[in-house]
Amino acid sequence: MFEQAKVKPPTPATTALVDRIAAASRAEAQAAAERLVSIADLFEEREKSFGGCDDWVIDLFEAVAAEVAATLRIGLGLGTSYLRYAMAMRHRLPKVGARFEAGDIDFRLFQTIVFRTHLITDLDALDEVDAQIAARAPRWPAMSRRRLAGAIDKIVAKVDPDAVRRSKESIEDRYVKVQATDDGMAEVVGQVFDTTGKALDRRLDELAGTVCDGDPRTRDQRRADALDAMVAGADRLTCTCGSDTCPAWSNTRPAGNVVIHVVAEQGALDGTSQTPAVIPGSDALISAEVLRELAANAKLLPVIGPIDAPPEPRYSPSRALADFVRCRDLTCRAPGCDHPAANCDLDHTIPYERDGLTHASNLKALCRKHHLLKTFWGWRDEQLPDGTVIWTLPDGRRYVTMPGSALLFPTLCTPTGYLPEPGGSAEERCGNRTAMMPRRRRTRAQYRAAAIEAERRRNHERRTQRQRWNNWYFDLPSVPDGEPPPF
């Protein structure tokens, strides 16, 4: 016998709360749709002013996406996605977009619809799919992403079978990914050929077996450390038993040509501070305890701030100055961008050819895209001696970015000295450089059309191949009793 809770009838208070939840959900969807509408409007306004630059490396689409990313303080990739969704809502799926604006579907569902209908090229087919999905989508929000994909694909398959998004063959989907985790560790996952996997597994066992029985590590720990030895190009694993009579023991780590930079305070190395360290380009922090263990076999180089140092008499900064700027900035200094400084250009805030100086107070890390945006798309910047950068975008909005080291390593942000202001305005100093803009071999629209056509062609080939196999299988002649089948 089960005891059931006594269900009380709804009260005006609970009814009002549920209504507020539903209204908030609808308002959230409407706000997300309004954001995309505004982004599409911004693109069309910019298009009126900047035409004929489709073959630029940083074309109008990329420039607007970067402006959106700066406004929302997000990365360039996410800003590009928002613009792509906005243009799909405006031009490809207006009926679904109307449902989105009304709050009948949410952003998650709209994203899935845009992705699953991306390969439709025939306008009549797209209009039919748009109408069918718009009629059914308000009943789908409770579905998982997998079920949503299936429901959308069924509609697409009836109208345009070659436009159904299919997963790639497993042989094409091989990869290895290294993802930073917590406390200075990383997770390595991937999918490789079976032969490669077996060879790697055997090699890790071989390296893990090159230490003596007194090594204190477990087998799994030795296999993990064997990856370090492989990266260093070593043919054995360093034994850590510590015995002078161990034939496998060595107090030096094999030399390699792979260098990983870690930024840390001196106090964390000395044991007088618990400030964590960072690997430039990684979001994970390394605790002081792990840092001291890593430092035992690492080369230590001090990063000395060039406080009141004179400008260097050349365009390219010295190694010491470049290292300081990258350690100070850690990432690209454009608003919202997290591209690692190690892979960025070192940009002269005031251009070198316009009397800008090669000095820490005039250098910062900029990824190549934001560097081109500054050079060709009217992004203007001002840099303070502590590394603070004040950006002014083409619409006049201003954004302030601080060096990435400001929170953990404030000593790197000590003002490095004021520089004399060169003559002329920022606009005059940058000048008109559109003639030097790198060009694309194919426009963005041409590249996208080629990619869609290639995926549609693969879908068609796989579909017809399966159809031929089905026709062959079901048309097989009957086999007399006692005779083997013809396969």
Short mmCIF file of C-alpha atoms in Angstrom, two decimals:
data_model
loop_
_atom_site.label_atom_id
_atom_site.label_comp_id
_atom_site.label_asym_id
_atom_site.label_seq_id
_atom_site.Cartn_x
_atom_site.Cartn_y
_atom_site.Cartn_z
CA MET A 1 0.00 0.00 0.00
CA PHE A 2 1.42 3.38 -0.98
CA GLU A 3 0.88 6.55 0.93
CA GLN A 4 0.07 9.46 -1.35
CA ALA A 5 0.70 13.09 -0.57
CA LYS A 6 -2.34 15.23 -0.24
CA VAL A 7 -2.46 17.45 -3.29
CA LYS A 8 -3.84 20.86 -2.52
CA PRO A 9 -5.55 22.92 -5.21
CA PRO A 10 -3.51 25.76 -6.73
CA THR A 11 -3.62 29.06 -4.94
CA PRO A 12 -3.57 32.49 -6.58
CA ALA A 13 0.03 32.88 -5.35
CA THR A 14 1.33 29.65 -6.95
CA THR A 15 -0.59 30.34 -10.15
CA ALA A 16 0.96 33.79 -10.36
CA LEU A 17 4.45 32.37 -9.80
CA VAL A 18 4.05 29.79 -12.58
CA ASP A 19 2.77 32.54 -14.87
CA ARG A 20 5.83 34.62 -14.03
CA ILE A 21 8.12 31.71 -14.89
CA ALA A 22 6.43 31.22 -18.26
CA ALA A 23 6.48 34.94 -18.99
CA ALA A 24 10.16 35.19 -18.09
CA SER A 25 11.00 32.28 -20.39
CA ARG A 26 9.12 33.87 -23.27
CA ALA A 27 10.73 37.25 -22.59
CA GLU A 28 14.16 35.62 -22.57
CA ALA A 29 13.52 34.07 -26.00
CA GLN A 30 12.18 37.37 -27.34
CA ALA A 31 15.25 39.22 -26.04
CA ALA A 32 17.56 36.69 -27.73
CA ALA A 33 15.64 37.12 -30.99
CA GLU A 34 15.79 40.91 -30.70
CA ARG A 35 19.55 40.66 -30.29
CA LEU A 36 19.80 38.77 -33.59
CA VAL A 37 17.46 41.24 -35.32
CA SER A 38 19.67 44.11 -34.16
CA ILE A 39 22.81 42.32 -35.35
CA ALA A 40 21.27 41.79 -38.80
CA ASP A 41 20.25 45.46 -38.92
CA LEU A 42 23.80 46.48 -37.97
CA PHE A 43 25.25 44.38 -40.78
CA GLU A 44 22.90 45.94 -43.34
CA GLU A 45 23.76 49.46 -42.14
CA ARG A 46 27.48 48.72 -42.35
CA GLU A 47 26.95 47.23 -45.80
CA LYS A 48 25.61 50.56 -47.04
CA SER A 49 28.86 52.26 -46.03
CA PHE A 50 31.41 49.53 -46.80
CA GLY A 51 30.74 47.84 -50.10
CA GLY A 52 33.14 46.09 -52.41
CA CYS A 53 35.39 44.49 -49.79
CA ASP A 54 34.23 40.89 -50.14
CA ASP A 55 37.72 39.78 -51.19
CA TRP A 56 39.44 41.33 -48.14
CA VAL A 57 40.95 38.86 -45.65
CA ILE A 58 38.98 40.71 -42.95
CA ASP A 59 35.80 41.31 -44.92
CA LEU A 60 32.64 43.13 -43.85
CA PHE A 61 31.19 39.98 -42.28
CA GLU A 62 34.27 39.49 -40.09
CA ALA A 63 34.43 43.18 -39.19
CA VAL A 64 30.80 43.26 -38.02
CA ALA A 65 31.24 39.97 -36.17
CA ALA A 66 34.22 41.46 -34.34
CA GLU A 67 32.17 44.55 -33.46
CA VAL A 68 29.41 42.32 -32.08
CA ALA A 69 31.97 40.30 -30.12
CA ALA A 70 33.43 43.47 -28.58
CA THR A 71 29.97 44.75 -27.66
CA LEU A 72 28.99 41.47 -25.98
CA ARG A 73 32.50 40.88 -24.57
CA ILE A 74 32.76 37.47 -26.20
CA GLY A 75 35.30 35.80 -28.48
CA LEU A 76 35.46 36.29 -32.24
CA GLY A 77 34.19 32.77 -32.89
CA LEU A 78 31.03 33.31 -30.88
CA GLY A 79 30.53 36.75 -32.43
CA THR A 80 30.72 35.15 -35.88
CA SER A 81 28.13 32.56 -34.82
CA TYR A 82 25.72 35.27 -33.65
CA LEU A 83 26.04 37.07 -36.98
CA ARG A 84 25.53 33.84 -38.89
CA TYR A 85 22.36 33.09 -36.90
CA ALA A 86 21.16 36.67 -37.45
CA MET A 87 21.57 36.44 -41.23
CA ALA A 88 19.89 33.02 -41.30
CA MET A 89 16.97 34.43 -39.34
CA ARG A 90 16.68 37.38 -41.72
CA HIS A 91 17.18 35.68 -45.10
CA ARG A 92 16.88 31.89 -44.85
CA LEU A 93 14.29 31.12 -42.17
CA PRO A 94 11.96 34.12 -41.82
CA LYS A 95 8.96 32.05 -40.68
CA VAL A 96 10.96 30.26 -38.00
CA GLY A 97 12.44 33.66 -37.12
CA ALA A 98 8.94 35.06 -36.59
CA ARG A 99 8.24 32.23 -34.13
CA PHE A 100 11.49 33.06 -32.38
CA GLU A 101 10.62 36.77 -32.13
CA ALA A 102 7.22 35.85 -30.68
CA GLY A 103 8.93 33.78 -27.98
CA ASP A 104 7.40 30.49 -29.17
CA ILE A 105 10.84 28.85 -29.46
CA ASP A 106 14.07 29.50 -27.60
CA PHE A 107 17.60 30.23 -28.76
CA ARG A 108 18.77 26.64 -28.31
CA LEU A 109 16.08 25.34 -30.63
CA PHE A 110 16.73 28.09 -33.18
CA GLN A 111 20.44 27.24 -33.23
CA THR A 112 19.65 23.60 -33.95
CA ILE A 113 17.24 24.49 -36.75
CA VAL A 114 19.80 26.75 -38.43
CA PHE A 115 22.48 24.07 -38.30
CA ARG A 116 20.27 21.22 -39.52
CA THR A 117 18.98 23.25 -42.52
CA HIS A 118 22.33 24.74 -43.53
CA LEU A 119 22.77 22.54 -46.63
CA ILE A 120 19.51 23.45 -48.36
CA THR A 121 20.34 25.51 -51.45
CA ASP A 122 17.09 25.49 -53.43
CA LEU A 123 15.00 28.48 -52.36
CA ASP A 124 11.64 26.73 -52.90
CA ALA A 125 12.79 23.76 -50.82
CA LEU A 126 14.07 26.09 -48.12
CA ASP A 127 10.76 27.97 -48.03
CA GLU A 128 8.83 24.71 -47.65
CA VAL A 129 11.10 23.47 -44.84
CA ASP A 130 10.87 26.87 -43.16
CA ALA A 131 7.06 26.72 -43.19
CA GLN A 132 6.86 23.13 -41.91
CA ILE A 133 9.34 23.69 -39.08
CA ALA A 134 7.66 26.95 -38.08
CA ALA A 135 4.36 25.08 -37.74
CA ARG A 136 5.82 22.29 -35.60
CA ALA A 137 8.68 23.88 -33.68
CA PRO A 138 6.61 25.41 -30.83
CA ARG A 139 5.88 21.83 -29.67
CA TRP A 140 9.58 20.83 -29.63
CA PRO A 141 11.37 22.83 -26.88
CA ALA A 142 11.16 19.99 -24.36
CA MET A 143 13.09 17.62 -26.66
CA SER A 144 16.75 16.81 -26.25
CA ARG A 145 19.18 18.02 -28.92
CA ARG A 146 19.36 14.54 -30.40
CA ARG A 147 15.60 14.24 -30.74
CA LEU A 148 15.38 17.78 -32.10
CA ALA A 149 17.92 16.89 -34.76
CA GLY A 150 15.91 13.81 -35.69
CA ALA A 151 12.64 15.74 -35.95
CA ILE A 152 14.20 18.42 -38.15
CA ASP A 153 16.02 15.89 -40.33
CA LYS A 154 12.76 14.08 -41.09
CA ILE A 155 11.31 17.28 -42.56
CA VAL A 156 14.50 18.06 -44.49
CA ALA A 157 14.78 14.49 -45.85
CA LYS A 158 11.31 14.63 -47.43
CA VAL A 159 12.08 17.87 -49.26
CA ASP A 160 15.83 17.61 -50.00
CA PRO A 161 17.46 14.28 -49.05
CA ASP A 162 20.97 15.47 -49.91
CA ALA A 163 20.65 18.33 -47.39
CA VAL A 164 20.38 16.08 -44.33
CA ARG A 165 23.43 16.64 -42.13
CA ARG A 166 25.18 13.34 -41.59
CA SER A 167 28.05 12.48 -39.34
CA LYS A 168 31.36 11.94 -41.06
CA GLU A 169 32.79 8.50 -41.60
CA SER A 170 34.81 7.39 -38.59
CA ILE A 171 38.03 7.35 -40.63
CA GLU A 172 37.51 11.05 -41.37
CA ASP A 173 36.68 11.83 -37.76
CA ARG A 174 40.05 10.93 -36.21
CA TYR A 175 41.47 13.51 -33.82
CA VAL A 176 43.58 14.06 -30.72
CA LYS A 177 42.57 16.75 -28.27
CA VAL A 178 44.41 18.09 -25.24
CA GLN A 179 42.14 19.88 -22.78
CA ALA A 180 43.45 21.63 -19.66
CA THR A 181 41.79 20.49 -16.42
CA ASP A 182 42.44 21.57 -12.85
CA ASP A 183 45.67 22.12 -10.95
CA GLY A 184 48.07 22.12 -13.89
CA MET A 185 46.89 18.82 -15.38
CA ALA A 186 45.46 18.10 -18.82
CA GLU A 187 43.19 15.47 -20.33
CA VAL A 188 44.26 13.79 -23.58
CA VAL A 189 41.46 12.21 -25.63
CA GLY A 190 41.23 11.21 -29.24
CA GLN A 191 40.29 8.75 -31.93
CA VAL A 192 43.07 7.29 -34.09
CA PHE A 193 43.65 4.28 -36.34
CA ASP A 194 43.58 1.00 -34.45
CA THR A 195 47.18 0.29 -35.43
CA THR A 196 48.26 3.67 -34.09
CA GLY A 197 46.45 3.06 -30.81
CA LYS A 198 48.04 -0.36 -30.35
CA ALA A 199 51.50 1.02 -31.14
CA LEU A 200 51.06 3.88 -28.66
CA ASP A 201 49.81 1.53 -25.96
CA ARG A 202 52.79 -0.78 -26.46
CA ARG A 203 55.28 2.09 -26.52
CA LEU A 204 53.94 3.51 -23.25
CA ASP A 205 54.32 0.08 -21.63
CA GLU A 206 57.90 -0.17 -22.93
CA LEU A 207 58.89 3.23 -21.56
CA ALA A 208 57.10 2.61 -18.26
CA GLY A 209 59.19 -0.59 -17.89
CA THR A 210 62.58 1.14 -18.21
CA VAL A 211 62.70 2.04 -14.50
CA CYS A 212 63.74 -0.20 -11.64
CA ASP A 213 61.43 -1.94 -9.18
CA GLY A 214 62.15 0.72 -6.57
CA ASP A 215 60.41 3.48 -8.55
CA PRO A 216 57.60 4.76 -6.27
CA ARG A 217 55.12 5.53 -9.07
CA THR A 218 52.21 3.31 -10.04
CA ARG A 219 52.05 1.75 -13.48
CA ASP A 220 49.44 4.27 -14.62
CA GLN A 221 51.57 7.17 -13.38
CA ARG A 222 54.61 5.82 -15.22
CA ARG A 223 52.59 5.47 -18.42
CA ALA A 224 51.42 9.06 -18.06
CA ASP A 225 55.00 10.26 -17.50
CA ALA A 226 56.08 8.18 -20.52
CA LEU A 227 54.20 10.66 -22.71
CA ASP A 228 56.50 13.36 -21.34
CA ALA A 229 59.52 11.26 -22.30
CA MET A 230 58.10 10.65 -25.78
CA VAL A 231 57.54 14.39 -26.33
CA ALA A 232 61.15 15.02 -25.22
CA GLY A 233 62.39 12.43 -27.70
CA ALA A 234 63.77 10.17 -24.97
CA ASP A 235 64.16 6.41 -25.30
CA ARG A 236 63.65 5.71 -21.60
CA LEU A 237 61.78 7.02 -18.57
CA THR A 238 63.74 8.73 -15.80
CA CYS A 239 63.69 6.59 -12.68
CA THR A 240 62.71 8.37 -9.47
CA CYS A 241 63.84 5.80 -6.90
CA GLY A 242 66.70 8.12 -5.89
CA SER A 243 69.21 5.32 -5.36
CA ASP A 244 72.79 6.01 -6.46
CA THR A 245 73.23 2.34 -7.36
CA CYS A 246 70.15 2.16 -9.59
CA PRO A 247 71.28 1.49 -13.17
CA ALA A 248 68.17 3.21 -14.53
CA TRP A 249 68.36 6.31 -12.32
CA SER A 250 69.30 9.70 -13.70
CA ASN A 251 69.07 13.09 -12.01
CA THR A 252 68.57 14.88 -15.30
CA ARG A 253 65.59 14.89 -17.60
CA PRO A 254 66.29 14.10 -21.28
CA ALA A 255 66.52 17.23 -23.38
CA GLY A 256 63.78 17.98 -25.88
CA ASN A 257 62.83 20.68 -28.34
CA VAL A 258 59.33 21.36 -26.97
CA VAL A 259 59.10 24.36 -24.65
CA ILE A 260 56.13 25.14 -22.39
CA HIS A 261 56.10 28.53 -20.69
CA VAL A 262 54.68 28.91 -17.17
CA VAL A 263 54.27 32.33 -15.53
CA ALA A 264 54.63 32.35 -11.75
CA GLU A 265 55.67 34.53 -8.83
CA GLN A 266 59.12 34.02 -7.35
CA GLY A 267 57.48 33.58 -3.95
CA ALA A 268 55.52 30.57 -5.23
CA LEU A 269 58.81 28.95 -6.23
CA ASP A 270 60.46 29.81 -2.91
CA GLY A 271 57.54 28.53 -0.84
CA THR A 272 56.72 31.94 0.61
CA SER A 273 53.58 32.42 -1.47
CA GLN A 274 50.65 30.25 -2.50
CA THR A 275 49.81 32.30 -5.62
CA PRO A 276 49.02 29.86 -8.45
CA ALA A 277 50.85 29.93 -11.77
CA VAL A 278 49.37 30.02 -15.26
CA ILE A 279 50.26 28.53 -18.61
CA PRO A 280 49.71 31.27 -21.22
CA GLY A 281 46.80 30.25 -23.41
CA SER A 282 45.27 27.94 -20.80
CA ASP A 283 42.44 28.69 -18.39
CA ALA A 284 43.72 26.21 -15.82
CA LEU A 285 45.76 27.32 -12.78
CA ILE A 286 48.78 25.46 -11.40
CA SER A 287 48.95 25.32 -7.63
CA ALA A 288 52.12 26.43 -5.89
CA GLU A 289 52.80 22.85 -4.74
CA VAL A 290 52.61 21.44 -8.28
CA LEU A 291 54.60 24.41 -9.57
CA ARG A 292 57.52 23.69 -7.24
CA GLU A 293 57.55 20.06 -8.38
CA LEU A 294 57.59 21.11 -12.03
CA ALA A 295 60.28 23.71 -11.41
CA ALA A 296 62.70 21.05 -10.16
CA ASN A 297 63.41 20.04 -13.77
CA ALA A 298 62.66 23.32 -15.55
CA LYS A 299 64.74 26.22 -16.75
CA LEU A 300 63.86 29.37 -14.81
CA LEU A 301 64.06 32.76 -16.46
CA PRO A 302 63.14 35.99 -14.64
CA VAL A 303 60.74 38.37 -16.37
CA ILE A 304 62.09 41.82 -15.63
CA GLY A 305 59.80 44.77 -16.17
CA PRO A 306 61.51 47.49 -18.22
CA ILE A 307 60.53 50.29 -15.83
CA ASP A 308 61.73 53.63 -17.19
CA ALA A 309 63.89 51.79 -19.74
CA PRO A 310 64.64 53.73 -22.94
CA PRO A 311 62.90 52.73 -26.18
CA GLU A 312 64.69 50.17 -28.32
CA PRO A 313 66.11 51.60 -31.56
CA ARG A 314 64.40 49.17 -33.95
CA TYR A 315 60.99 47.95 -35.05
CA SER A 316 61.17 44.38 -33.70
CA PRO A 317 61.44 44.22 -29.90
CA SER A 318 64.25 42.31 -28.24
CA ARG A 319 63.57 38.85 -26.85
CA ALA A 320 63.46 40.20 -23.30
CA LEU A 321 61.00 42.95 -24.17
CA ALA A 322 58.78 40.60 -26.20
CA ASP A 323 58.73 38.07 -23.34
CA PHE A 324 57.74 40.78 -20.87
CA VAL A 325 54.88 42.08 -23.02
CA ARG A 326 53.50 38.58 -23.64
CA CYS A 327 53.74 37.62 -19.95
CA ARG A 328 52.08 40.90 -18.97
CA ASP A 329 49.22 40.58 -21.48
CA LEU A 330 48.77 36.76 -21.53
CA THR A 331 46.06 37.11 -24.23
CA CYS A 332 45.09 39.35 -27.13
CA ARG A 333 44.25 42.79 -25.77
CA ALA A 334 41.16 43.40 -27.90
CA PRO A 335 37.88 43.42 -25.93
CA GLY A 336 36.50 39.93 -25.40
CA CYS A 337 39.38 38.11 -27.16
CA ASP A 338 41.21 35.31 -25.34
CA HIS A 339 43.69 34.32 -28.07
CA PRO A 340 46.99 33.35 -26.32
CA ALA A 341 49.60 36.10 -26.38
CA ALA A 342 52.24 33.56 -27.37
CA ASN A 343 50.49 33.25 -30.76
CA CYS A 344 49.77 36.98 -31.17
CA ASP A 345 51.52 39.77 -33.03
CA LEU A 346 53.24 42.44 -30.95
CA ASP A 347 51.52 45.60 -32.11
CA HIS A 348 52.83 49.14 -31.79
CA THR A 349 49.87 51.09 -30.39
CA ILE A 350 51.22 54.19 -32.12
CA PRO A 351 52.56 52.81 -35.42
CA TYR A 352 56.33 52.65 -35.65
CA GLU A 353 56.39 54.43 -39.00
CA ARG A 354 54.34 57.25 -37.44
CA ASP A 355 56.90 57.95 -34.70
CA GLY A 356 55.69 55.18 -32.42
CA LEU A 357 58.39 53.73 -30.15
CA THR A 358 59.40 50.14 -29.50
CA HIS A 359 58.72 50.24 -25.78
CA ALA A 360 56.60 48.32 -23.27
CA SER A 361 54.29 51.33 -22.93
CA ASN A 362 53.60 51.23 -26.68
CA LEU A 363 53.51 47.45 -27.31
CA LYS A 364 50.72 44.97 -26.75
CA ALA A 365 49.64 41.52 -27.94
CA LEU A 366 47.05 41.45 -30.73
CA CYS A 367 45.83 38.39 -32.58
CA ARG A 368 46.15 38.65 -36.34
CA LYS A 369 42.45 39.36 -36.89
CA HIS A 370 42.29 42.19 -34.38
CA HIS A 371 45.59 43.53 -35.71
CA LEU A 372 44.02 43.78 -39.18
CA LEU A 373 40.85 45.29 -37.72
CA LYS A 374 42.91 48.05 -36.14
CA THR A 375 44.92 48.61 -39.30
CA PHE A 376 42.11 48.58 -41.85
CA TRP A 377 38.72 48.85 -40.14
CA GLY A 378 39.07 51.95 -38.00
CA TRP A 379 39.56 50.40 -34.55
CA ARG A 380 41.50 52.99 -32.53
CA ASP A 381 43.43 52.37 -29.32
CA GLU A 382 45.27 54.25 -26.60
CA GLN A 383 47.72 52.54 -24.25
CA LEU A 384 48.62 53.57 -20.71
CA PRO A 385 52.00 52.84 -19.07
CA ASP A 386 50.51 50.06 -16.90
CA GLY A 387 49.35 48.16 -20.00
CA THR A 388 45.72 49.31 -19.90
CA VAL A 389 44.33 49.71 -23.43
CA ILE A 390 41.39 52.00 -24.24
CA TRP A 391 39.65 51.06 -27.48
CA THR A 392 37.37 53.23 -29.59
CA LEU A 393 35.36 51.30 -32.17
CA PRO A 394 33.96 52.74 -35.42
CA ASP A 395 30.60 53.44 -33.76
CA GLY A 396 32.31 55.61 -31.13
CA ARG A 397 31.89 53.20 -28.22
CA ARG A 398 34.85 52.85 -25.90
CA TYR A 399 36.10 49.70 -24.20
CA VAL A 400 38.86 49.28 -21.63
CA THR A 401 40.94 46.10 -21.35
CA MET A 402 43.40 45.27 -18.58
CA PRO A 403 46.45 43.02 -18.96
CA GLY A 404 45.72 39.37 -18.24
CA SER A 405 48.35 39.33 -15.49
CA ALA A 406 46.74 42.18 -13.52
CA LEU A 407 44.93 39.87 -11.08
CA LEU A 408 47.58 37.26 -10.25
CA PHE A 409 50.82 39.11 -11.07
CA PRO A 410 50.22 42.83 -10.49
CA THR A 411 53.96 43.55 -10.45
CA LEU A 412 53.99 42.92 -14.21
CA CYS A 413 51.57 45.85 -14.58
CA THR A 414 53.83 48.37 -12.87
CA PRO A 415 53.85 51.48 -15.10
CA THR A 416 56.78 51.31 -17.51
CA GLY A 417 56.98 55.04 -18.18
CA TYR A 418 55.15 57.68 -20.17
CA LEU A 419 56.20 58.27 -23.76
CA PRO A 420 56.10 61.55 -25.68
CA GLU A 421 52.93 61.95 -27.71
CA PRO A 422 53.67 62.15 -31.46
CA GLY A 423 52.00 64.79 -33.57
CA GLY A 424 48.76 64.25 -35.48
CA SER A 425 45.50 62.54 -34.55
CA ALA A 426 45.08 58.79 -34.26
CA GLU A 427 43.30 58.77 -37.62
CA GLU A 428 46.16 60.67 -39.27
CA ARG A 429 48.75 58.39 -37.70
CA CYS A 430 47.05 55.25 -39.00
CA GLY A 431 46.32 56.71 -42.43
CA ASN A 432 44.42 55.06 -45.26
CA ARG A 433 45.88 51.63 -45.88
CA THR A 434 43.07 49.86 -47.73
CA ALA A 435 45.31 49.31 -50.76
CA MET A 436 47.52 47.04 -48.59
CA MET A 437 44.75 44.85 -47.19
CA PRO A 438 45.54 41.16 -47.83
CA ARG A 439 43.08 39.61 -50.29
CA ARG A 440 41.18 36.36 -50.33
CA ARG A 441 41.48 33.88 -53.16
CA ARG A 442 37.76 33.21 -52.80
CA THR A 443 35.12 35.35 -51.15
CA ARG A 444 33.36 34.14 -48.03
CA ALA A 445 30.19 33.42 -50.06
CA GLN A 446 32.15 31.40 -52.63
CA TYR A 447 33.93 29.41 -49.95
CA ARG A 448 30.67 28.68 -48.13
CA ALA A 449 28.93 27.63 -51.35
CA ALA A 450 31.81 25.30 -52.21
CA ALA A 451 31.74 23.74 -48.74
CA ILE A 452 27.96 23.19 -48.92
CA GLU A 453 28.22 21.68 -52.40
CA ALA A 454 31.00 19.31 -51.27
CA GLU A 455 28.97 18.11 -48.28
CA ARG A 456 25.84 17.68 -50.41
CA ARG A 457 27.86 15.70 -52.95
CA ARG A 458 29.18 13.37 -50.23
CA ASN A 459 25.66 12.90 -48.90
CA HIS A 460 24.38 12.07 -52.40
CA GLU A 461 27.16 9.55 -53.03
CA ARG A 462 26.58 7.77 -49.73
CA ARG A 463 22.82 7.75 -50.23
CA THR A 464 23.03 6.31 -53.75
CA GLN A 465 25.62 3.76 -52.62
CA ARG A 466 23.30 2.56 -49.86
CA GLN A 467 20.43 2.45 -52.35
CA ARG A 468 22.44 0.32 -54.79
CA TRP A 469 23.38 -2.06 -51.99
CA ASN A 470 19.73 -2.34 -50.87
CA ASN A 471 18.61 -3.02 -54.43
CA TRP A 472 21.27 -5.70 -54.82
CA TYR A 473 20.48 -7.29 -51.45
CA PHE A 474 16.72 -7.52 -51.93
CA ASP A 475 16.99 -8.65 -55.56
CA LEU A 476 19.21 -11.67 -54.76
CA PRO A 477 17.99 -14.90 -56.42
CA SER A 478 16.77 -17.67 -54.15
CA VAL A 479 19.41 -20.27 -53.19
CA PRO A 480 18.60 -24.00 -53.71
CA ASP A 481 18.68 -26.18 -50.62
CA GLY A 482 22.13 -27.52 -49.78
CA GLU A 483 24.05 -24.85 -51.70
CA PRO A 484 26.07 -22.13 -49.98
CA PRO A 485 24.88 -18.51 -50.28
CA PRO A 486 26.64 -16.38 -52.91
CA PHE A 487 28.62 -14.31 -50.39
#
